[in-house]
mmCIF file of C-alpha atoms and ligand atoms in Angstrom:
data_model
loop_
_atom_site.group_PDB
_atom_site.id
_atom_site.type_symbol
_atom_site.label_atom_id
_atom_site.label_comp_id
_atom_site.label_asym_id
_atom_site.label_seq_id
_atom_site.Cartn_x
_atom_site.Cartn_y
_atom_site.Cartn_z
ATOM 1 C CA MET A 172 163.380 123.621 93.368
ATOM 2 C CA LYS A 173 161.380 120.849 95.155
ATOM 3 C CA LYS A 174 163.521 118.175 93.330
ATOM 4 C CA LEU A 175 166.755 119.999 94.387
ATOM 5 C CA MET A 176 165.533 120.181 98.015
ATOM 6 C CA SER A 177 164.700 116.440 98.082
ATOM 7 C CA LEU A 178 168.077 115.573 96.447
ATOM 8 C CA LEU A 179 169.833 117.659 99.106
ATOM 9 C CA ALA A 180 167.773 115.918 101.814
ATOM 10 C CA VAL A 181 168.655 112.426 100.448
ATOM 11 C CA SER A 182 172.401 113.158 100.207
ATOM 12 C CA LEU A 183 172.356 114.773 103.673
ATOM 13 C CA LEU A 184 170.633 111.615 105.007
ATOM 14 C CA ALA A 185 173.221 109.355 103.301
ATOM 15 C CA VAL A 186 176.105 111.441 104.792
ATOM 16 C CA LEU A 187 174.495 111.368 108.263
ATOM 17 C CA LEU A 188 173.966 107.609 108.043
ATOM 18 C CA VAL A 189 177.592 106.998 106.991
ATOM 19 C CA ALA A 190 178.836 109.359 109.751
ATOM 20 C CA CYS A 191 176.822 107.273 112.227
ATOM 21 C CA GLY A 192 178.356 104.074 110.919
ATOM 22 C CA GLY A 193 175.271 102.529 109.189
ATOM 23 C CA ASP A 194 172.994 99.832 110.546
ATOM 24 C CA ASP A 195 173.380 100.012 114.353
ATOM 25 C CA ASN A 196 173.067 96.257 114.885
ATOM 26 C CA ALA A 197 175.573 95.193 112.262
ATOM 27 C CA ASN A 198 178.077 97.978 112.952
ATOM 28 C CA GLU A 199 178.271 97.952 116.738
ATOM 29 C CA GLY A 200 181.527 99.403 118.055
ATOM 30 C CA GLN A 201 182.008 101.688 115.112
ATOM 31 C CA ASN A 202 183.536 104.976 116.139
ATOM 32 C CA GLY A 203 180.825 107.055 114.426
ATOM 33 C CA GLU A 204 182.830 109.814 112.778
ATOM 34 C CA ASN A 205 183.786 108.313 109.400
ATOM 35 C CA GLU A 206 184.528 110.633 106.542
ATOM 36 C CA SER A 207 186.986 108.418 104.637
ATOM 37 C CA ALA A 208 187.423 104.685 104.048
ATOM 38 C CA SER A 209 190.335 104.406 106.450
ATOM 39 C CA GLU A 210 190.875 105.456 110.030
ATOM 40 C CA GLY A 211 194.379 105.298 111.573
ATOM 41 C CA GLY A 212 195.392 102.492 109.120
ATOM 42 C CA GLU A 213 192.197 100.467 109.710
ATOM 43 C CA LYS A 214 190.365 100.162 106.392
ATOM 44 C CA ILE A 215 186.571 100.591 106.340
ATOM 45 C CA ILE A 216 184.232 99.147 103.690
ATOM 46 C CA ARG A 217 180.875 100.963 103.432
ATOM 47 C CA ALA A 218 178.653 98.320 101.818
ATOM 48 C CA GLY A 219 175.163 99.389 100.736
ATOM 49 C CA ILE A 220 172.254 97.580 99.048
ATOM 50 C CA GLY A 221 168.722 98.463 97.964
ATOM 51 C CA LEU A 222 166.847 95.543 99.527
ATOM 52 C CA ASN A 223 165.879 95.415 103.199
ATOM 53 C CA GLN A 224 167.525 93.679 106.164
ATOM 54 C CA ASN A 225 165.296 90.599 105.853
ATOM 55 C CA HIS A 226 166.404 89.763 102.318
ATOM 56 C CA PRO A 227 168.965 87.004 101.574
ATOM 57 C CA GLN A 228 171.042 89.710 99.834
ATOM 58 C CA TYR A 229 171.574 91.459 103.193
ATOM 59 C CA LYS A 230 172.261 88.139 104.933
ATOM 60 C CA GLY A 231 174.944 87.597 102.283
ATOM 61 C CA LEU A 232 176.419 91.020 103.010
ATOM 62 C CA LEU A 233 176.604 90.196 106.735
ATOM 63 C CA LYS A 234 178.389 86.938 105.821
ATOM 64 C CA PHE A 235 180.896 88.959 103.747
ATOM 65 C CA LYS A 236 181.442 91.259 106.759
ATOM 66 C CA GLU A 237 181.999 88.289 109.065
ATOM 67 C CA ILE A 238 184.572 86.640 106.759
ATOM 68 C CA VAL A 239 186.524 89.838 105.945
ATOM 69 C CA GLU A 240 186.727 91.032 109.559
ATOM 70 C CA GLU A 241 187.818 87.570 110.687
ATOM 71 C CA GLU A 242 190.360 86.986 107.933
ATOM 72 C CA THR A 243 191.944 90.425 108.423
ATOM 73 C CA ASP A 244 191.787 90.373 112.228
ATOM 74 C CA GLY A 245 189.769 93.553 112.067
ATOM 75 C CA GLU A 246 192.283 95.398 109.867
ATOM 76 C CA ILE A 247 189.355 95.815 107.470
ATOM 77 C CA THR A 248 185.912 96.512 108.935
ATOM 78 C CA VAL A 249 182.669 96.402 106.984
ATOM 79 C CA GLU A 250 179.752 98.757 107.657
ATOM 80 C CA THR A 251 176.522 97.465 106.132
ATOM 81 C CA TYR A 252 173.570 99.565 104.930
ATOM 82 C CA HIS A 253 170.268 98.166 103.637
ATOM 83 C CA SER A 254 166.937 99.447 102.230
ATOM 84 C CA GLY A 255 168.566 102.014 99.937
ATOM 85 C CA GLN A 256 169.969 103.935 102.953
ATOM 86 C CA LEU A 257 172.902 104.987 100.747
ATOM 87 C CA GLY A 258 170.907 105.334 97.492
ATOM 88 C CA ASP A 259 169.731 103.094 94.661
ATOM 89 C CA ASP A 260 171.664 100.651 92.471
ATOM 90 C CA ARG A 261 172.770 103.313 89.994
ATOM 91 C CA THR A 262 173.662 106.081 92.473
ATOM 92 C CA MET A 263 175.542 103.647 94.722
ATOM 93 C CA THR A 264 177.518 102.355 91.724
ATOM 94 C CA GLU A 265 178.429 105.967 90.910
ATOM 95 C CA ALA A 266 179.509 106.427 94.551
ATOM 96 C CA LEU A 267 181.913 103.484 94.139
ATOM 97 C CA GLN A 268 183.404 105.203 91.073
ATOM 98 C CA LEU A 269 183.812 108.416 93.112
ATOM 99 C CA GLY A 270 185.318 106.529 96.055
ATOM 100 C CA THR A 271 182.633 107.715 98.518
ATOM 101 C CA GLN A 272 181.464 104.136 99.034
ATOM 102 C CA GLU A 273 183.318 100.826 98.736
ATOM 103 C CA VAL A 274 180.775 98.061 97.986
ATOM 104 C CA THR A 275 177.328 97.603 96.478
ATOM 105 C CA VAL A 276 175.518 94.606 94.913
ATOM 106 C CA PRO A 277 173.257 95.839 92.126
ATOM 107 C CA SER A 278 171.243 93.907 89.564
ATOM 108 C CA THR A 279 172.869 93.582 86.143
ATOM 109 C CA ALA A 280 170.149 95.766 84.550
ATOM 110 C CA PRO A 281 171.345 99.108 85.996
ATOM 111 C CA ILE A 282 175.009 98.070 85.536
ATOM 112 C CA ALA A 283 174.345 98.089 81.768
ATOM 113 C CA ASN A 284 174.268 101.876 82.037
ATOM 114 C CA PHE A 285 177.995 101.652 82.845
ATOM 115 C CA VAL A 286 179.008 98.582 80.765
ATOM 116 C CA PRO A 287 176.394 97.910 78.006
ATOM 117 C CA GLU A 288 177.472 94.255 77.596
ATOM 118 C CA PHE A 289 175.811 93.466 80.940
ATOM 119 C CA SER A 290 172.449 93.907 79.240
ATOM 120 C CA VAL A 291 172.961 90.438 77.773
ATOM 121 C CA PHE A 292 171.620 89.015 81.055
ATOM 122 C CA ASP A 293 168.428 91.020 80.650
ATOM 123 C CA ILE A 294 167.464 89.347 77.379
ATOM 124 C CA PRO A 295 164.004 87.933 78.184
ATOM 125 C CA PHE A 296 163.686 84.168 78.623
ATOM 126 C CA LEU A 297 167.484 83.689 78.154
ATOM 127 C CA PHE A 298 167.972 81.246 81.048
ATOM 128 C CA PRO A 299 165.613 78.210 81.278
ATOM 129 C CA SER A 300 166.720 77.352 84.837
ATOM 130 C CA GLU A 301 168.896 78.336 87.818
ATOM 131 C CA GLU A 302 171.251 75.449 87.052
ATOM 132 C CA VAL A 303 171.899 76.729 83.534
ATOM 133 C CA ALA A 304 172.398 80.241 84.921
ATOM 134 C CA ASP A 305 174.973 78.933 87.416
ATOM 135 C CA GLU A 306 176.962 77.210 84.684
ATOM 136 C CA VAL A 307 176.875 80.179 82.315
ATOM 137 C CA LEU A 308 177.816 82.726 85.009
ATOM 138 C CA ALA A 309 180.783 80.556 86.017
ATOM 139 C CA GLY A 310 181.852 80.367 82.345
ATOM 140 C CA ASP A 311 184.518 82.406 80.495
ATOM 141 C CA VAL A 312 182.216 84.897 78.735
ATOM 142 C CA ALA A 313 180.435 85.906 81.951
ATOM 143 C CA GLN A 314 183.695 86.015 83.949
ATOM 144 C CA ASP A 315 185.361 88.156 81.256
ATOM 145 C CA LEU A 316 182.441 90.554 81.511
ATOM 146 C CA LEU A 317 183.335 91.151 85.170
ATOM 147 C CA LYS A 318 186.817 92.272 84.054
ATOM 148 C CA LYS A 319 185.279 94.938 81.767
ATOM 149 C CA LEU A 320 184.039 96.754 84.883
ATOM 150 C CA GLU A 321 187.597 97.856 85.690
ATOM 151 C CA GLU A 322 187.478 100.250 82.710
ATOM 152 C CA LYS A 323 184.749 102.050 84.717
ATOM 153 C CA ASP A 324 186.651 102.189 88.030
ATOM 154 C CA LEU A 325 184.690 99.232 89.386
ATOM 155 C CA VAL A 326 185.817 95.716 90.368
ATOM 156 C CA GLY A 327 183.346 92.841 89.860
ATOM 157 C CA LEU A 328 184.210 90.276 92.539
ATOM 158 C CA ALA A 329 181.383 87.743 92.090
ATOM 159 C CA TYR A 330 177.906 87.022 90.770
ATOM 160 C CA TRP A 331 175.186 86.757 93.401
ATOM 161 C CA GLU A 332 171.519 85.989 92.707
ATOM 162 C CA ASN A 333 168.447 88.150 92.468
ATOM 163 C CA GLY A 334 166.515 85.431 90.656
ATOM 164 C CA PHE A 335 163.709 84.783 88.196
ATOM 165 C CA ARG A 336 161.452 87.803 87.921
ATOM 166 C CA ASP A 337 157.672 87.500 88.100
ATOM 167 C CA LEU A 338 154.976 90.041 87.421
ATOM 168 C CA THR A 339 152.626 91.536 89.991
ATOM 169 C CA ASN A 340 149.900 94.161 89.506
ATOM 170 C CA SER A 341 146.824 95.670 91.117
ATOM 171 C CA GLU A 342 144.538 95.704 88.014
ATOM 172 C CA ARG A 343 143.796 92.133 86.893
ATOM 173 C CA PRO A 344 145.089 88.548 86.748
ATOM 174 C CA VAL A 345 147.712 88.178 83.984
ATOM 175 C CA GLU A 346 147.380 84.739 82.344
ATOM 176 C CA THR A 347 147.621 85.549 78.631
ATOM 177 C CA ILE A 348 149.707 87.912 76.534
ATOM 178 C CA GLU A 349 146.568 90.030 75.984
ATOM 179 C CA ASP A 350 146.349 90.626 79.759
ATOM 180 C CA PHE A 351 149.478 92.825 79.587
ATOM 181 C CA ASP A 352 147.586 95.315 77.435
ATOM 182 C CA GLY A 353 148.121 98.865 78.711
ATOM 183 C CA LEU A 354 149.327 97.824 82.182
ATOM 184 C CA LYS A 355 151.587 100.524 83.662
ATOM 185 C CA ILE A 356 154.600 98.439 84.687
ATOM 186 C CA ARG A 357 157.655 99.716 86.526
ATOM 187 C CA THR A 358 160.868 98.312 85.112
ATOM 188 C CA MET A 359 164.471 98.641 86.186
ATOM 189 C CA GLU A 360 166.428 101.401 84.444
ATOM 190 C CA ASN A 361 167.267 99.300 81.401
ATOM 191 C CA ASP A 362 166.233 99.778 77.769
ATOM 192 C CA ILE A 363 165.828 96.058 77.060
ATOM 193 C CA HIS A 364 163.285 95.668 79.845
ATOM 194 C CA LEU A 365 161.393 98.685 78.530
ATOM 195 C CA ALA A 366 161.390 97.340 74.963
ATOM 196 C CA ALA A 367 160.344 93.851 76.053
ATOM 197 C CA PHE A 368 157.311 95.074 78.001
ATOM 198 C CA GLU A 369 156.325 97.334 75.111
ATOM 199 C CA GLU A 370 156.432 94.283 72.816
ATOM 200 C CA LEU A 371 154.138 92.472 75.283
ATOM 201 C CA GLY A 372 151.647 95.369 75.025
ATOM 202 C CA ALA A 373 152.273 96.916 78.447
ATOM 203 C CA ASN A 374 153.070 100.564 79.203
ATOM 204 C CA PRO A 375 156.467 100.322 80.964
ATOM 205 C CA THR A 376 158.259 103.061 82.900
ATOM 206 C CA PRO A 377 161.831 102.920 84.230
ATOM 207 C CA MET A 378 162.233 103.755 87.926
ATOM 208 C CA ALA A 379 164.747 103.365 90.737
ATOM 209 C CA PHE A 380 163.919 100.548 93.167
ATOM 210 C CA THR A 381 163.834 103.001 96.069
ATOM 211 C CA GLU A 382 160.794 104.749 94.523
ATOM 212 C CA LEU A 383 158.829 101.602 93.646
ATOM 213 C CA PHE A 384 156.739 100.933 96.769
ATOM 214 C CA THR A 385 155.413 104.509 96.907
ATOM 215 C CA ALA A 386 154.680 104.466 93.161
ATOM 216 C CA MET A 387 152.530 101.341 93.594
ATOM 217 C CA GLN A 388 150.870 102.735 96.727
ATOM 218 C CA GLN A 389 149.946 105.962 94.912
ATOM 219 C CA GLY A 390 148.921 104.164 91.720
ATOM 220 C CA THR A 391 151.588 105.873 89.619
ATOM 221 C CA VAL A 392 152.241 102.365 88.310
ATOM 222 C CA ASP A 393 149.897 99.342 88.220
ATOM 223 C CA GLY A 394 152.609 96.765 88.691
ATOM 224 C CA GLN A 395 156.205 95.639 88.767
ATOM 225 C CA GLU A 396 158.320 92.512 88.380
ATOM 226 C CA ASN A 397 160.740 90.959 90.866
ATOM 227 C CA PRO A 398 161.520 87.548 92.386
ATOM 228 C CA TYR A 399 159.023 86.179 94.946
ATOM 229 C CA ALA A 400 161.475 86.789 97.833
ATOM 230 C CA THR A 401 161.572 90.516 97.051
ATOM 231 C CA ILE A 402 157.806 90.723 96.461
ATOM 232 C CA TYR A 403 157.187 89.145 99.867
ATOM 233 C CA LEU A 404 160.002 90.642 101.967
ATOM 234 C CA GLU A 405 159.359 94.163 100.661
ATOM 235 C CA ASN A 406 155.621 93.724 101.533
ATOM 236 C CA TYR A 407 154.386 94.311 97.986
ATOM 237 C CA PHE A 408 151.303 92.212 98.852
ATOM 238 C CA GLU A 409 150.107 95.314 100.732
ATOM 239 C CA VAL A 410 149.828 97.262 97.433
ATOM 240 C CA GLN A 411 149.482 94.516 94.795
ATOM 241 C CA ASP A 412 146.688 91.950 94.261
ATOM 242 C CA TYR A 413 147.833 89.673 91.430
ATOM 243 C CA VAL A 414 151.030 87.653 90.839
ATOM 244 C CA SER A 415 151.905 85.576 87.747
ATOM 245 C CA ASP A 416 154.840 83.178 87.272
ATOM 246 C CA THR A 417 156.077 84.954 84.129
ATOM 247 C CA HIS A 418 159.704 84.039 84.970
ATOM 248 C CA HIS A 419 160.553 86.354 82.058
ATOM 249 C CA VAL A 420 164.131 87.226 83.137
ATOM 250 C CA TYR A 421 166.724 85.670 85.447
ATOM 251 C CA SER A 422 168.506 88.587 87.168
ATOM 252 C CA PRO A 423 172.018 88.110 88.524
ATOM 253 C CA PHE A 424 173.435 90.532 91.107
ATOM 254 C CA VAL A 425 177.057 91.632 90.778
ATOM 255 C CA PHE A 426 179.160 92.146 93.920
ATOM 256 C CA LEU A 427 180.962 95.405 93.065
ATOM 257 C CA MET A 428 183.882 97.110 94.814
ATOM 258 C CA SER A 429 185.333 100.558 94.223
ATOM 259 C CA LYS A 430 188.529 100.124 92.123
ATOM 260 C CA GLU A 431 190.182 102.977 94.035
ATOM 261 C CA PHE A 432 189.630 101.117 97.326
ATOM 262 C CA TYR A 433 190.552 97.705 95.859
ATOM 263 C CA ASP A 434 193.828 99.037 94.405
ATOM 264 C CA GLY A 435 194.650 100.424 97.858
ATOM 265 C CA LEU A 436 194.572 96.945 99.389
ATOM 266 C CA SER A 437 197.579 94.614 99.736
ATOM 267 C CA GLU A 438 197.623 91.545 97.473
ATOM 268 C CA GLU A 439 196.690 89.386 100.461
ATOM 269 C CA GLU A 440 193.764 91.664 101.340
ATOM 270 C CA GLN A 441 192.599 91.667 97.696
ATOM 271 C CA GLN A 442 192.519 87.851 97.778
ATOM 272 C CA ILE A 443 190.597 87.910 101.061
ATOM 273 C CA VAL A 444 187.849 90.225 99.743
ATOM 274 C CA ARG A 445 187.669 88.242 96.479
ATOM 275 C CA ASP A 446 187.281 84.893 98.309
ATOM 276 C CA ALA A 447 184.851 86.426 100.808
ATOM 277 C CA ALA A 448 182.616 87.796 98.030
ATOM 278 C CA LYS A 449 182.531 84.334 96.431
ATOM 279 C CA GLU A 450 181.896 82.406 99.663
ATOM 280 C CA ALA A 451 179.248 84.859 100.861
ATOM 281 C CA GLY A 452 177.744 84.650 97.369
ATOM 282 C CA GLU A 453 177.315 80.885 97.547
ATOM 283 C CA TYR A 454 175.677 81.344 100.939
ATOM 284 C CA GLN A 455 173.398 84.105 99.565
ATOM 285 C CA ILE A 456 172.342 82.054 96.536
ATOM 286 C CA LYS A 457 171.425 79.086 98.728
ATOM 287 C CA LEU A 458 169.298 81.291 101.024
ATOM 288 C CA ASN A 459 167.780 83.055 98.008
ATOM 289 C CA ARG A 460 166.608 79.811 96.399
ATOM 290 C CA GLU A 461 165.078 78.610 99.640
ATOM 291 C CA ALA A 462 163.311 81.983 99.982
ATOM 292 C CA ASN A 463 162.006 82.087 96.407
ATOM 293 C CA ALA A 464 160.682 78.525 96.753
ATOM 294 C CA GLU A 465 158.910 79.392 100.005
ATOM 295 C CA TYR A 466 157.485 82.824 99.461
ATOM 296 C CA LEU A 467 154.970 82.321 96.641
ATOM 297 C CA GLU A 468 152.786 80.359 99.056
ATOM 298 C CA LYS A 469 153.136 83.153 101.621
ATOM 299 C CA LEU A 470 152.042 85.717 99.032
ATOM 300 C CA VAL A 471 148.875 83.712 98.422
ATOM 301 C CA ASP A 472 148.385 83.456 102.204
ATOM 302 C CA GLU A 473 148.618 87.254 102.311
ATOM 303 C CA GLY A 474 145.718 87.432 99.848
ATOM 304 C CA MET A 475 147.415 87.746 96.471
ATOM 305 C CA GLU A 476 145.781 85.869 93.542
ATOM 306 C CA PHE A 477 148.290 83.625 91.734
ATOM 307 C CA SER A 478 148.081 82.973 87.976
ATOM 308 C CA GLU A 479 150.101 80.166 86.418
ATOM 309 C CA ILE A 480 151.194 80.940 82.863
ATOM 310 C CA SER A 481 150.588 77.981 80.504
ATOM 311 C CA ASP A 482 153.438 76.781 78.258
ATOM 312 C CA GLU A 483 151.391 77.878 75.248
ATOM 313 C CA GLU A 484 150.961 81.439 76.548
ATOM 314 C CA ARG A 485 154.616 81.599 77.639
ATOM 315 C CA GLN A 486 155.673 80.628 74.117
ATOM 316 C CA LYS A 487 153.562 83.501 72.753
ATOM 317 C CA MET A 488 155.442 85.842 75.121
ATOM 318 C CA VAL A 489 158.812 84.392 74.055
ATOM 319 C CA ASP A 490 157.883 84.910 70.384
ATOM 320 C CA ALA A 491 156.623 88.439 71.000
ATOM 321 C CA VAL A 492 159.931 89.625 72.515
ATOM 322 C CA GLN A 493 162.230 88.046 69.879
ATOM 323 C CA PRO A 494 162.585 91.339 67.927
ATOM 324 C CA VAL A 495 164.089 92.892 71.072
ATOM 325 C CA ILE A 496 167.068 90.543 70.876
ATOM 326 C CA GLU A 497 167.815 91.537 67.261
ATOM 327 C CA ASP A 498 167.218 95.230 67.999
ATOM 328 C CA PHE A 499 169.693 95.317 70.905
ATOM 329 C CA LYS A 500 172.302 92.827 69.680
ATOM 330 C CA ASP A 501 174.653 95.533 68.386
ATOM 331 C CA ASP A 502 174.182 97.779 71.432
ATOM 332 C CA ILE A 503 175.097 94.900 73.736
ATOM 333 C CA GLY A 504 177.807 93.580 71.420
ATOM 334 C CA ALA A 505 177.155 90.680 69.046
ATOM 335 C CA GLU A 506 180.173 88.764 70.380
ATOM 336 C CA THR A 507 178.823 88.858 73.931
ATOM 337 C CA VAL A 508 175.283 87.896 72.872
ATOM 338 C CA ASP A 509 176.522 84.978 70.749
ATOM 339 C CA GLY A 510 178.962 83.907 73.463
ATOM 340 C CA ILE A 511 176.355 83.810 76.208
ATOM 341 C CA MET A 512 173.729 82.142 74.002
ATOM 342 C CA GLU A 513 176.246 79.441 73.053
ATOM 343 C CA ALA A 514 177.039 78.948 76.742
ATOM 344 C CA VAL A 515 173.313 78.573 77.490
ATOM 345 C CA GLU A 516 172.975 75.917 74.784
ATOM 346 C CA GLN A 517 176.034 74.039 76.043
ATOM 347 C CA ALA A 518 174.768 74.171 79.609
ATOM 348 C CA GLN A 519 171.448 72.752 78.418
ATOM 349 C CA GLY A 520 173.448 69.940 76.800
ATOM 350 C CA GLU A 521 172.062 70.529 73.286
HETATM 351 C C1 LIG B 82 167.492 96.447 94.668
HETATM 352 C C2 LIG B 82 167.309 96.107 93.189
HETATM 353 C C3 LIG B 82 166.190 95.108 92.981
HETATM 354 C C4 LIG B 82 165.892 94.915 91.500
HETATM 355 C C5 LIG B 82 164.945 96.001 91.016
HETATM 356 O O1 LIG B 82 168.457 97.417 94.842
HETATM 357 O O2 LIG B 82 165.408 97.141 90.875
HETATM 358 O O3 LIG B 82 163.757 95.690 90.813
HETATM 359 O O4 LIG B 82 165.325 93.655 91.265
HETATM 360 O O5 LIG B 82 166.590 93.901 93.553
HETATM 361 O O6 LIG B 82 168.491 95.560 92.676
#
């Protein structure tokens, strides 16, 4: 009963927010009443993300809004929503399929619930660097993966960047593989992440991003893993004491659009939103890398204790999670796994 009441409250809040045209600042001039994605011929994109308004992901969304509204002379307007105002990565992706929302930019991990091949990006320690990730994501295998989304009533317009994920917790410094032992770690809703943390000896639990801060505050979980920019900009230093540079997964974001809305656009408009998602993505990735480089120091300034993982210990972690790759290869699709791993090797120049 309580769960039903809170679900009703959340959907009522989402409807109210949409009816009010989203984030006041970004959506000034909106006419408020907005039940569908078009008003008198003007097309409206309701774009929602899970991270807050200070994150490079939201700055990227505002850039997308700017380009689309300019290029279409206001024929298409973009309403932007941050901080999970419209839901979490999975529920917003479902809303795109239903046509009750037009854009969201989730991590690849939850997208794997819709297209399992996307789990390839969640294989631990797959990407050695951002440069290799850039090359692989621009490559044929990764671009073909975006096309698979259309089978699920979604259009993948571009890859954006979440970044290398690092562990935080409130129990103890994590420097060795033994330090993971029994730690209650929140993971994204993705079986590979769960399996990988189990292999490392932790006690992982899948959870929507929108529930994470409260779960750490209440001690439901001991820790979590995200890029430094998210750890800092979401104020996790208020509820976490230790941070380690595990860099265990590089998470791409995918800029998703509702296929129903996309198919309703003219060819020219489709090209405009496609180009805008790419251009805003390049802008977002640049900001994101600057943020991730800057914010570790700020986390230490805020009182978090930083642990650097030695190459030797990292190798132990890499070895420990190898079985996960074999276990999930068929679920993901052997062709996709082999294709991406080959692309990683080529990008590394081996
Ligand atoms: C925000 C999420 C977040 C992700 C996670 O909606 O769930 O931890 O890293 O960035 O996409």
